[in-house]
Amino acid sequence: MAVFVALGAFLMTLAGGWTAQRVTDRRHLVLGLAGGLMLGVVGLDLLPEALEAAGTEVFGVPAALLLFVAGFLLAHLVERLLALRRAAHGAGDHDGRTPQVGLTAAAAMVGHSAMDGVAIGAAFQVGGGMGTAVALAVVAHDFADGFNTYTITSLYGNARRKALIMLFADAAAPVLGAASTTFVTIPEHLLGGYLALFAGALLYLAAAEILPEAHHDHPARSTVLCTIAGAAFIWLVVGLSG
């Protein structure tokens, strides 16, 4: 049952990626929407789940928040190191962006989607009702995952072929993750730590890369409205699945 439901996430992810590549003539609106979706996923979905799962404190601060900050700083460090490495070798980039950063970010999205599949499988092990609730949440927000995976990969100058490969990998990941739960169970505190780390990295990409690019040469109100709509959509998904 869990694998069957994960196939729905597969199709929804592909639908999100298809939407992202079909609206390239409105690139600033696509990026504005992607930034809002990422912000909503971080603040309304990932971080609350991480705080609940990784509830321990380290020197008076929740471990999830420390990992959240660490994820943000790690994403910044990786981007800077890759940029310096390319500059030292005299390699050109795409509007000051390194393609490896896009691929790394997309790979992180694939890893997150695999964990979504694990969450579906684990929830069905608890009970049918719990499994259905988690499945609805995952399938609904996998549209945003597919949209963001394709957008992030292509934004950093990667070829369309690579963006499509990462999109299909992201779509297949929940199915593989759900199937893996028949063999492996991940401790809740480790899952919470992973979610917090990933949330920090995703926030960095949204705030430092996606949204500034969305407003570059296009400071239109429509772009801001797309960002708000993206965050509101995730709020709706979280509310309906809660």
Coordinates of N, CA and C in Angstrom, one line a residue:
M1 N 0.8 -1.2 0.0 CA 0.0 0.0 0.0 C 0.9 1.3 0.0
A2 N 1.9 1.3 0.8 CA 2.8 2.4 0.9 C 3.5 2.7 -0.4
V3 N 3.9 1.7 -1.1 CA 4.6 1.8 -2.4 C 3.6 2.3 -3.4
F4 N 2.3 1.8 -3.4 CA 1.3 2.3 -4.3 C 1.0 3.8 -4.1
V5 N 0.9 4.2 -2.9 CA 0.7 5.6 -2.6 C 1.9 6.4 -3.1
A6 N 3.1 5.9 -2.9 CA 4.3 6.6 -3.3 C 4.3 6.9 -4.8
L7 N 3.6 6.0 -5.6 CA 3.5 6.2 -7.0 C 2.8 7.5 -7.4
G8 N 1.8 7.8 -6.5 CA 1.1 9.1 -6.6 C 2.1 10.3 -6.5
A9 N 3.0 10.2 -5.5 CA 4.0 11.2 -5.3 C 4.9 11.3 -6.5
F10 N 5.2 10.1 -7.1 CA 6.0 10.1 -8.4 C 5.4 10.9 -9.5
L11 N 4.1 10.7 -9.7 CA 3.4 11.5 -10.7 C 3.2 13.0 -10.4
M12 N 3.0 13.3 -9.1 CA 2.9 14.7 -8.7 C 4.2 15.4 -8.9
T13 N 5.3 14.8 -8.6 CA 6.6 15.4 -8.7 C 6.9 15.7 -10.2
L14 N 6.6 14.8 -11.1 CA 6.8 15.0 -12.5 C 5.9 16.1 -13.0
A15 N 4.7 16.2 -12.5 CA 3.8 17.3 -12.8 C 4.3 18.7 -12.4
G16 N 5.0 18.7 -11.3 CA 5.6 20.0 -10.8 C 6.7 20.4 -11.7
G17 N 7.6 19.4 -12.1 CA 8.7 19.7 -12.9 C 8.3 20.1 -14.3
W18 N 7.2 19.4 -14.9 CA 6.7 19.8 -16.2 C 6.2 21.2 -16.2
T19 N 5.5 21.6 -15.1 CA 5.0 23.0 -15.0 C 6.1 24.0 -15.0
A20 N 7.2 23.7 -14.3 CA 8.3 24.6 -14.2 C 9.0 24.8 -15.5
Q21 N 9.1 23.8 -16.3 CA 9.8 23.9 -17.6 C 8.9 24.5 -18.7
R22 N 7.6 24.5 -18.5 CA 6.7 25.0 -19.6 C 6.5 26.5 -19.5
V23 N 6.9 27.1 -18.4 CA 6.6 28.6 -18.2 C 7.9 29.4 -18.2
T24 N 8.9 29.0 -19.0 CA 10.1 29.7 -19.0 C 10.0 31.1 -19.5
D25 N 9.0 31.5 -20.3 CA 8.8 32.8 -20.7 C 8.4 33.7 -19.6
R26 N 8.0 33.2 -18.5 CA 7.7 34.0 -17.3 C 8.6 33.5 -16.1
R27 N 9.9 33.5 -16.4 CA 10.9 33.0 -15.5 C 10.9 33.6 -14.2
H28 N 10.7 35.0 -14.1 CA 10.7 35.7 -12.8 C 9.5 35.2 -12.0
L29 N 8.4 34.9 -12.6 CA 7.2 34.5 -11.9 C 7.5 33.0 -11.4
V30 N 8.1 32.2 -12.2 CA 8.4 30.8 -11.8 C 9.3 30.9 -10.5
L31 N 10.4 31.7 -10.6 CA 11.3 31.8 -9.5 C 10.6 32.4 -8.2
G32 N 9.8 33.4 -8.4 CA 9.1 33.9 -7.3 C 8.2 32.9 -6.6
L33 N 7.5 32.1 -7.4 CA 6.7 31.0 -6.9 C 7.5 29.9 -6.2
A34 N 8.6 29.6 -6.8 CA 9.5 28.6 -6.2 C 10.0 29.1 -4.9
G35 N 10.4 30.3 -4.8 CA 10.9 30.9 -3.5 C 9.8 30.8 -2.4
G36 N 8.6 31.1 -2.8 CA 7.5 31.0 -1.8 C 7.2 29.6 -1.4
L37 N 7.3 28.7 -2.4 CA 7.1 27.3 -2.0 C 8.1 26.8 -1.1
M38 N 9.4 27.2 -1.4 CA 10.5 26.7 -0.5 C 10.4 27.3 0.9
L39 N 10.0 28.6 1.0 CA 9.9 29.2 2.3 C 8.8 28.6 3.1
G40 N 7.7 28.3 2.4 CA 6.5 27.6 3.1 C 6.9 26.2 3.5
V41 N 7.6 25.4 2.7 CA 8.0 24.1 3.1 C 8.9 24.1 4.3
V42 N 9.9 25.1 4.3 CA 10.8 25.2 5.5 C 10.1 25.6 6.8
G43 N 9.3 26.7 6.7 CA 8.8 27.3 7.9 C 7.5 26.6 8.4
L44 N 6.8 26.0 7.5 CA 5.5 25.5 7.9 C 5.4 23.9 7.9
D45 N 6.4 23.3 7.3 CA 6.4 21.8 7.2 C 7.7 21.2 7.9
L46 N 8.8 21.5 7.3 CA 10.1 20.8 7.8 C 10.4 21.2 9.2
L47 N 10.5 22.5 9.5 CA 11.0 22.9 10.8 C 10.1 22.5 11.9
P48 N 8.8 22.6 11.8 CA 7.9 22.1 12.9 C 8.1 20.6 13.1
E49 N 8.2 19.9 12.0 CA 8.4 18.4 12.2 C 9.7 18.1 12.8
A50 N 10.8 18.9 12.5 CA 12.1 18.6 13.0 C 12.1 18.9 14.5
L51 N 11.5 20.0 14.9 CA 11.4 20.4 16.3 C 10.7 19.4 17.2
E52 N 9.7 18.8 16.6 CA 8.9 17.7 17.3 C 9.7 16.4 17.4
A53 N 10.4 16.1 16.3 CA 11.1 14.8 16.3 C 12.4 14.8 17.1
A54 N 13.2 15.9 16.9 CA 14.5 16.1 17.6 C 14.3 17.0 18.7
G55 N 13.6 16.6 19.8 CA 13.2 17.5 20.9 C 14.3 17.8 21.9
T56 N 15.5 17.2 21.8 CA 16.5 17.4 22.8 C 17.1 18.8 22.7
E57 N 17.7 19.3 23.8 CA 18.4 20.6 23.8 C 19.9 20.5 23.9
V58 N 20.6 21.4 23.3 CA 22.1 21.4 23.4 C 22.4 22.8 23.9
F59 N 22.9 22.9 25.2 CA 23.3 24.2 25.8 C 22.1 25.2 25.7
G60 N 20.9 24.7 26.0 CA 19.8 25.6 26.1 C 19.1 25.9 24.8
V61 N 19.5 25.3 23.7 CA 18.9 25.5 22.4 C 18.5 24.2 21.8
P62 N 17.2 24.1 21.3 CA 16.8 22.9 20.7 C 17.8 22.4 19.6
A63 N 18.1 21.1 19.6 CA 19.0 20.6 18.7 C 18.6 20.8 17.2
A64 N 17.3 20.8 17.0 CA 16.8 21.0 15.6 C 17.1 22.4 15.1
L65 N 17.1 23.4 16.0 CA 17.4 24.8 15.6 C 18.9 24.9 15.3
L66 N 19.7 24.2 16.1 CA 21.2 24.3 15.8 C 21.5 23.7 14.5
L67 N 20.8 22.5 14.2 CA 21.1 21.9 12.9 C 20.5 22.7 11.7
F68 N 19.4 23.4 12.0 CA 18.8 24.3 11.0 C 19.8 25.4 10.6
V69 N 20.4 26.0 11.6 CA 21.4 27.1 11.4 C 22.6 26.4 10.7
A70 N 23.0 25.3 11.1 CA 24.2 24.6 10.5 C 23.9 24.3 9.0
G71 N 22.7 23.9 8.7 CA 22.3 23.6 7.3 C 22.4 24.9 6.5
F72 N 22.0 26.0 7.0 CA 22.1 27.3 6.3 C 23.5 27.6 6.0
L73 N 24.4 27.5 7.1 CA 25.8 27.9 6.9 C 26.5 26.9 6.0
L74 N 26.1 25.6 6.1 CA 26.7 24.6 5.2 C 26.4 24.9 3.8
A75 N 25.2 25.3 3.4 CA 24.8 25.6 2.1 C 25.6 26.8 1.6
H76 N 25.8 27.8 2.4 CA 26.6 29.0 2.1 C 28.0 28.6 1.8
L77 N 28.6 27.8 2.7 CA 30.0 27.4 2.6 C 30.2 26.6 1.3
V78 N 29.4 25.6 1.0 CA 29.5 24.8 -0.1 C 29.5 25.7 -1.4
E79 N 28.5 26.6 -1.5 CA 28.5 27.5 -2.6 C 29.7 28.3 -2.8
R80 N 30.2 28.9 -1.7 CA 31.4 29.7 -1.8 C 32.6 28.9 -2.2
L81 N 32.8 27.7 -1.6 CA 33.9 26.8 -1.9 C 33.9 26.4 -3.4
L82 N 32.7 26.0 -3.9 CA 32.6 25.7 -5.3 C 32.9 26.8 -6.2
A83 N 32.4 28.0 -5.9 CA 32.7 29.2 -6.7 C 34.2 29.5 -6.7
L84 N 34.8 29.5 -5.6 CA 36.3 29.7 -5.5 C 37.1 28.7 -6.3
R85 N 36.6 27.5 -6.2 CA 37.3 26.4 -6.9 C 37.3 26.6 -8.5
R86 N 36.1 27.0 -8.9 CA 35.9 27.3 -10.4 C 36.7 28.5 -10.8
A87 N 36.7 29.5 -9.9 CA 37.5 30.7 -10.3 C 39.0 30.4 -10.3
A88 N 39.5 29.6 -9.4 CA 40.9 29.3 -9.4 C 41.3 28.5 -10.6
H89 N 40.4 27.8 -11.2 CA 40.7 27.0 -12.4 C 40.3 27.8 -13.7
G90 N 39.9 29.0 -13.5 CA 39.6 29.8 -14.7 C 38.3 29.4 -15.4
A91 N 37.5 28.6 -14.8 CA 36.3 28.1 -15.4 C 35.2 29.2 -15.4
G92 N 34.4 29.2 -16.5 CA 33.3 30.2 -16.6 C 32.1 29.6 -15.9
D93 N 31.2 30.4 -15.5 CA 30.0 30.0 -14.8 C 28.8 30.6 -15.5
H94 N 27.6 30.4 -14.9 CA 26.4 30.9 -15.5 C 25.9 32.1 -14.6
D95 N 26.1 33.3 -15.1 CA 25.7 34.5 -14.3 C 26.2 34.5 -12.9
G96 N 27.5 34.1 -12.8 CA 28.1 34.1 -11.4 C 27.7 32.9 -10.6
R97 N 27.0 31.9 -11.2 CA 26.6 30.7 -10.4 C 27.3 29.4 -10.9
T98 N 27.6 28.6 -10.0 CA 28.3 27.3 -10.4 C 27.2 26.2 -10.5
P99 N 27.3 25.5 -11.7 CA 26.3 24.4 -11.9 C 26.3 23.3 -10.8
Q100 N 27.5 23.1 -10.2 CA 27.6 22.1 -9.2 C 26.7 22.4 -8.0
V101 N 26.5 23.7 -7.7 CA 25.6 24.0 -6.6 C 24.2 23.6 -6.9
G102 N 23.8 23.8 -8.1 CA 22.4 23.4 -8.5 C 22.2 21.9 -8.4
L103 N 23.2 21.2 -8.9 CA 23.2 19.7 -8.8 C 23.2 19.2 -7.3
T104 N 24.0 19.9 -6.5 CA 24.0 19.5 -5.1 C 22.7 19.7 -4.4
A105 N 22.1 20.9 -4.7 CA 20.8 21.3 -4.1 C 19.8 20.3 -4.6
A106 N 19.8 20.0 -5.9 CA 18.8 19.0 -6.4 C 19.0 17.7 -5.8
A107 N 20.2 17.2 -5.6 CA 20.5 16.0 -4.9 C 19.9 15.9 -3.5
A108 N 20.0 17.1 -2.8 CA 19.4 17.2 -1.5 C 17.9 17.0 -1.5
M109 N 17.3 17.6 -2.6 CA 15.9 17.5 -2.8 C 15.5 16.0 -3.0
V110 N 16.3 15.3 -3.8 CA 16.1 13.9 -4.0 C 16.2 13.1 -2.7
G111 N 17.2 13.4 -1.9 CA 17.3 12.8 -0.6 C 16.1 13.0 0.3
H112 N 15.6 14.3 0.2 CA 14.4 14.6 1.0 C 13.2 13.8 0.5
S113 N 13.1 13.7 -0.8 CA 11.9 13.0 -1.3 C 12.0 11.5 -0.9
A114 N 13.2 10.9 -0.9 CA 13.4 9.6 -0.4 C 12.9 9.4 1.0
M115 N 13.2 10.4 1.9 CA 12.8 10.4 3.3 C 11.2 10.6 3.3
D116 N 10.7 11.3 2.4 CA 9.2 11.3 2.3 C 8.6 9.9 2.1
G117 N 9.2 9.2 1.2 CA 8.8 7.8 1.0 C 8.9 7.0 2.3
V118 N 10.0 7.2 3.0 CA 10.2 6.4 4.2 C 9.1 6.8 5.2
A119 N 8.8 8.1 5.3 CA 7.7 8.6 6.2 C 6.4 7.9 5.8
I120 N 6.1 7.8 4.6 CA 4.9 7.1 4.2 C 4.9 5.6 4.6
G121 N 6.0 4.9 4.4 CA 6.0 3.5 4.8 C 5.9 3.4 6.3
A122 N 6.6 4.2 7.0 CA 6.6 4.1 8.5 C 5.2 4.4 9.0
A123 N 4.5 5.4 8.4 CA 3.2 5.8 8.9 C 2.2 4.6 8.7
F124 N 2.3 3.9 7.6 CA 1.4 2.8 7.3 C 1.7 1.6 8.2
Q125 N 3.0 1.6 8.7 CA 3.3 0.5 9.7 C 2.6 0.8 11.0
V126 N 2.4 2.1 11.3 CA 1.7 2.5 12.6 C 0.2 2.2 12.4
G127 N -0.4 2.6 11.3 CA -1.8 2.4 11.1 C -2.3 3.0 9.7
G128 N -3.4 2.5 9.3 CA -4.0 3.0 8.0 C -4.3 4.4 8.0
G129 N -4.9 4.9 9.1 CA -5.3 6.3 9.2 C -4.1 7.2 9.2
M130 N -3.1 6.9 10.0 CA -1.9 7.7 10.0 C -1.2 7.6 8.6
G131 N -1.1 6.5 8.0 CA -0.5 6.4 6.7 C -1.2 7.2 5.6
T132 N -2.6 7.3 5.7 CA -3.3 8.1 4.7 C -3.0 9.5 4.9
A133 N -3.0 10.0 6.1 CA -2.7 11.4 6.4 C -1.4 11.8 5.9
V134 N -0.4 11.0 6.2 CA 1.0 11.4 5.8 C 1.1 11.3 4.3
A135 N 0.5 10.3 3.7 CA 0.5 10.2 2.2 C -0.1 11.4 1.5
L136 N -1.2 11.9 2.0 CA -1.8 13.1 1.4 C -0.9 14.3 1.5
A137 N -0.3 14.4 2.6 CA 0.7 15.6 2.8 C 1.8 15.5 1.8
V138 N 2.4 14.3 1.7 CA 3.6 14.1 0.9 C 3.2 14.2 -0.6
V139 N 2.1 13.6 -1.0 CA 1.7 13.7 -2.4 C 1.4 15.2 -2.8
A140 N 0.8 15.9 -1.9 CA 0.4 17.3 -2.2 C 1.7 18.2 -2.3
H141 N 2.6 18.0 -1.4 CA 3.8 18.9 -1.5 C 4.9 18.4 -2.4
D142 N 4.7 17.2 -3.0 CA 5.7 16.7 -4.0 C 5.6 17.5 -5.3
F143 N 4.4 18.1 -5.6 CA 4.3 19.0 -6.7 C 5.3 20.2 -6.6
A144 N 5.4 20.7 -5.4 CA 6.4 21.8 -5.1 C 7.8 21.2 -5.2
D145 N 8.0 20.0 -4.7 CA 9.4 19.4 -4.8 C 9.8 19.3 -6.2
G146 N 9.0 18.8 -7.1 CA 9.3 18.7 -8.5 C 9.6 20.0 -9.2
F147 N 8.7 21.0 -8.8 CA 8.8 22.3 -9.4 C 10.2 22.9 -8.9
N148 N 10.5 22.8 -7.7 CA 11.8 23.3 -7.1 C 13.0 22.6 -7.7
T149 N 12.9 21.3 -7.8 CA 14.1 20.5 -8.2 C 14.5 21.0 -9.7
Y150 N 13.5 21.0 -10.5 CA 13.8 21.5 -11.9 C 14.3 22.9 -12.0
T151 N 13.6 23.8 -11.2 CA 14.0 25.2 -11.2 C 15.4 25.4 -10.7
I152 N 15.7 24.8 -9.5 CA 17.1 25.0 -8.9 C 18.2 24.5 -9.9
T153 N 18.0 23.3 -10.5 CA 19.0 22.7 -11.3 C 19.2 23.6 -12.5
S154 N 18.2 24.0 -13.2 CA 18.3 24.9 -14.4 C 18.8 26.3 -14.1
L155 N 18.4 26.8 -12.9 CA 18.8 28.2 -12.5 C 20.3 28.3 -12.5
Y156 N 21.0 27.3 -12.1 CA 22.5 27.3 -11.9 C 23.2 27.0 -13.2
G157 N 22.5 27.0 -14.4 CA 23.2 26.8 -15.6 C 23.4 25.4 -16.1
N158 N 22.7 24.4 -15.5 CA 22.8 23.1 -15.9 C 21.9 22.9 -17.2
A159 N 22.4 22.0 -18.0 CA 21.6 21.7 -19.2 C 20.3 21.1 -18.9
R160 N 19.3 21.2 -19.8 CA 18.0 20.7 -19.6 C 18.0 19.2 -19.3
R161 N 18.9 18.5 -20.0 CA 19.0 17.1 -19.8 C 19.3 16.7 -18.3
K162 N 20.2 17.5 -17.7 CA 20.6 17.2 -16.3 C 19.4 17.6 -15.4
A163 N 18.7 18.7 -15.7 CA 17.5 19.0 -14.9 C 16.5 18.0 -15.0
L164 N 16.3 17.4 -16.1 CA 15.2 16.3 -16.3 C 15.7 15.0 -15.5
I165 N 17.0 14.7 -15.6 CA 17.5 13.6 -14.8 C 17.2 13.7 -13.3
M166 N 17.5 14.9 -12.8 CA 17.3 15.2 -11.4 C 15.8 15.1 -11.1
L167 N 15.0 15.6 -12.0 CA 13.6 15.6 -11.8 C 13.1 14.2 -11.7
F168 N 13.5 13.3 -12.6 CA 13.1 11.9 -12.5 C 13.6 11.2 -11.3
A169 N 14.8 11.5 -10.9 CA 15.4 11.0 -9.7 C 14.6 11.4 -8.5
D170 N 14.1 12.6 -8.5 CA 13.3 13.1 -7.4 C 12.0 12.5 -7.3
A171 N 11.4 12.2 -8.5 CA 10.1 11.5 -8.6 C 10.2 10.1 -8.2
A172 N 11.3 9.4 -8.5 CA 11.4 8.0 -8.1 C 11.8 7.8 -6.7
A173 N 12.4 8.8 -6.0 CA 12.9 8.7 -4.7 C 11.8 8.3 -3.7
P174 N 10.6 8.8 -3.7 CA 9.6 8.4 -2.7 C 9.2 6.9 -2.8
V175 N 9.2 6.4 -4.0 CA 8.9 5.0 -4.2 C 9.9 4.1 -3.6
L176 N 11.2 4.5 -3.9 CA 12.3 3.7 -3.3 C 12.3 3.8 -1.8
G177 N 12.0 5.0 -1.3 CA 12.0 5.2 0.2 C 10.9 4.4 0.8
A178 N 9.7 4.4 0.2 CA 8.6 3.6 0.8 C 8.9 2.1 0.8
A179 N 9.6 1.7 -0.3 CA 9.9 0.3 -0.4 C 11.0 -0.1 0.7
S180 N 11.8 0.8 1.0 CA 12.9 0.5 1.9 C 12.4 0.2 3.4
T181 N 11.2 0.7 3.7 CA 10.7 0.6 5.0 C 10.3 -0.9 5.4
T182 N 10.3 -1.7 4.4 CA 10.1 -3.1 4.7 C 11.3 -3.8 5.2
F183 N 12.5 -3.1 5.1 CA 13.8 -3.6 5.6 C 14.4 -2.8 6.7
V184 N 14.2 -1.4 6.7 CA 14.9 -0.6 7.6 C 14.0 0.4 8.3
T185 N 14.2 0.7 9.6 CA 13.5 1.7 10.3 C 14.4 2.7 10.8
I186 N 14.2 4.0 10.5 CA 15.0 5.1 10.9 C 14.6 5.7 12.3
P187 N 15.5 5.8 13.2 CA 15.1 6.4 14.5 C 14.5 7.8 14.3
E188 N 13.5 8.1 15.2 CA 12.8 9.4 15.0 C 13.8 10.6 15.2
H189 N 14.7 10.5 16.2 CA 15.6 11.7 16.4 C 16.5 12.0 15.3
L190 N 17.0 10.9 14.6 CA 17.8 11.1 13.4 C 17.1 11.7 12.3
L191 N 15.8 11.3 12.1 CA 15.0 11.9 11.1 C 14.7 13.3 11.3
G192 N 14.5 13.7 12.6 CA 14.3 15.1 12.9 C 15.5 15.9 12.7
G193 N 16.7 15.4 13.0 CA 17.9 16.1 12.7 C 18.2 16.3 11.2
Y194 N 17.9 15.3 10.4 CA 18.0 15.5 9.0 C 17.1 16.6 8.5
L195 N 15.8 16.6 8.9 CA 14.9 17.5 8.4 C 15.3 19.0 8.8
A196 N 15.9 19.2 10.0 CA 16.3 20.5 10.4 C 17.5 20.9 9.5
L197 N 18.5 20.1 9.3 CA 19.6 20.4 8.4 C 19.2 20.8 7.0
F198 N 18.3 20.0 6.5 CA 17.8 20.2 5.1 C 17.0 21.5 5.0
A199 N 16.3 21.8 6.1 CA 15.5 23.0 6.1 C 16.4 24.3 6.0
G200 N 17.5 24.2 6.8 CA 18.4 25.4 6.8 C 19.0 25.6 5.4
A201 N 19.4 24.5 4.7 CA 20.0 24.6 3.4 C 19.0 25.1 2.4
L202 N 17.8 24.6 2.5 CA 16.7 25.1 1.6 C 16.4 26.6 1.8
L203 N 16.4 27.0 3.0 CA 16.1 28.4 3.3 C 17.2 29.3 2.7
Y204 N 18.5 28.9 2.8 CA 19.6 29.6 2.2 C 19.3 29.8 0.7
L205 N 19.0 28.7 0.0 CA 18.8 28.8 -1.5 C 17.6 29.7 -1.8
A206 N 16.6 29.6 -1.0 CA 15.4 30.5 -1.3 C 15.7 32.0 -1.1
A207 N 16.4 32.3 0.1 CA 16.6 33.7 0.4 C 17.8 34.3 -0.3
A208 N 18.9 33.5 -0.5 CA 20.1 34.1 -1.1 C 20.2 34.0 -2.6
E209 N 19.4 33.0 -3.2 CA 19.6 32.8 -4.6 C 18.3 32.9 -5.4
I210 N 17.3 32.2 -5.0 CA 16.0 32.1 -5.8 C 15.3 33.5 -5.8
L211 N 15.0 34.0 -4.7 CA 14.2 35.3 -4.6 C 15.0 36.5 -5.2
P212 N 16.3 36.6 -4.9 CA 17.0 37.8 -5.5 C 17.0 37.6 -7.0
E213 N 17.1 36.4 -7.6 CA 17.1 36.2 -9.0 C 15.7 36.5 -9.6
A214 N 14.7 36.2 -8.8 CA 13.3 36.4 -9.3 C 13.0 37.9 -9.5
H215 N 13.7 38.8 -8.6 CA 13.4 40.2 -8.7 C 14.5 40.9 -9.5
H216 N 15.5 40.2 -10.1 CA 16.5 40.9 -10.9 C 15.9 41.3 -12.2
D217 N 15.9 42.6 -12.5 CA 15.3 43.2 -13.7 C 13.8 43.0 -13.8
H218 N 13.2 42.4 -12.8 CA 11.7 42.2 -12.8 C 11.1 42.5 -11.4
P219 N 11.2 43.8 -10.9 CA 10.7 44.1 -9.6 C 9.2 44.3 -9.7
A220 N 8.5 43.4 -10.2 CA 7.0 43.5 -10.4 C 6.2 43.0 -9.2
R221 N 5.1 43.6 -9.0 CA 4.2 43.1 -7.9 C 3.8 41.7 -8.1
S222 N 3.6 41.3 -9.4 CA 3.2 40.0 -9.7 C 4.2 38.9 -9.2
T223 N 5.5 39.2 -9.2 CA 6.5 38.3 -8.6 C 6.3 38.1 -7.1
V224 N 6.0 39.2 -6.4 CA 5.8 39.2 -5.0 C 4.5 38.4 -4.7
L225 N 3.5 38.6 -5.5 CA 2.3 37.8 -5.3 C 2.5 36.3 -5.5
C226 N 3.3 36.0 -6.5 CA 3.6 34.6 -6.7 C 4.3 34.0 -5.5
T227 N 5.2 34.7 -4.9 CA 5.9 34.3 -3.7 C 5.0 34.0 -2.6
I228 N 4.1 35.0 -2.4 CA 3.1 34.9 -1.3 C 2.2 33.7 -1.6
A229 N 1.8 33.5 -2.9 CA 0.9 32.4 -3.2 C 1.6 31.1 -3.0
G230 N 2.9 31.0 -3.2 CA 3.6 29.7 -3.0 C 3.6 29.4 -1.5
A231 N 3.9 30.3 -0.6 CA 3.9 30.1 0.8 C 2.5 29.7 1.3
A232 N 1.5 30.4 0.7 CA 0.1 30.2 1.1 C -0.4 28.8 0.7
F233 N 0.1 28.3 -0.5 CA -0.2 27.0 -0.9 C 0.3 25.9 0.0
I234 N 1.5 26.1 0.5 CA 2.1 25.1 1.5 C 1.3 25.2 2.8
W235 N 0.9 26.4 3.2 CA 0.1 26.5 4.4 C -1.2 25.7 4.2
L236 N -1.9 25.8 3.0 CA -3.1 25.1 2.8 C -2.9 23.6 2.8
V237 N -1.8 23.2 2.2 CA -1.5 21.7 2.2 C -1.3 21.2 3.6
V238 N -0.5 22.0 4.5 CA -0.2 21.6 5.8 C -1.5 21.5 6.6
G239 N -2.4 22.6 6.4 CA -3.6 22.6 7.2 C -4.6 21.5 6.8
L240 N -4.7 21.2 5.5 CA -5.6 20.1 5.1 C -5.1 18.7 5.5
S241 N -3.8 18.6 5.7 CA -3.3 17.2 6.0 C -3.0 17.1 7.5
G242 N -3.3 18.2 8.3 CA -3.0 18.1 9.7 C -4.1 17.4 10.5

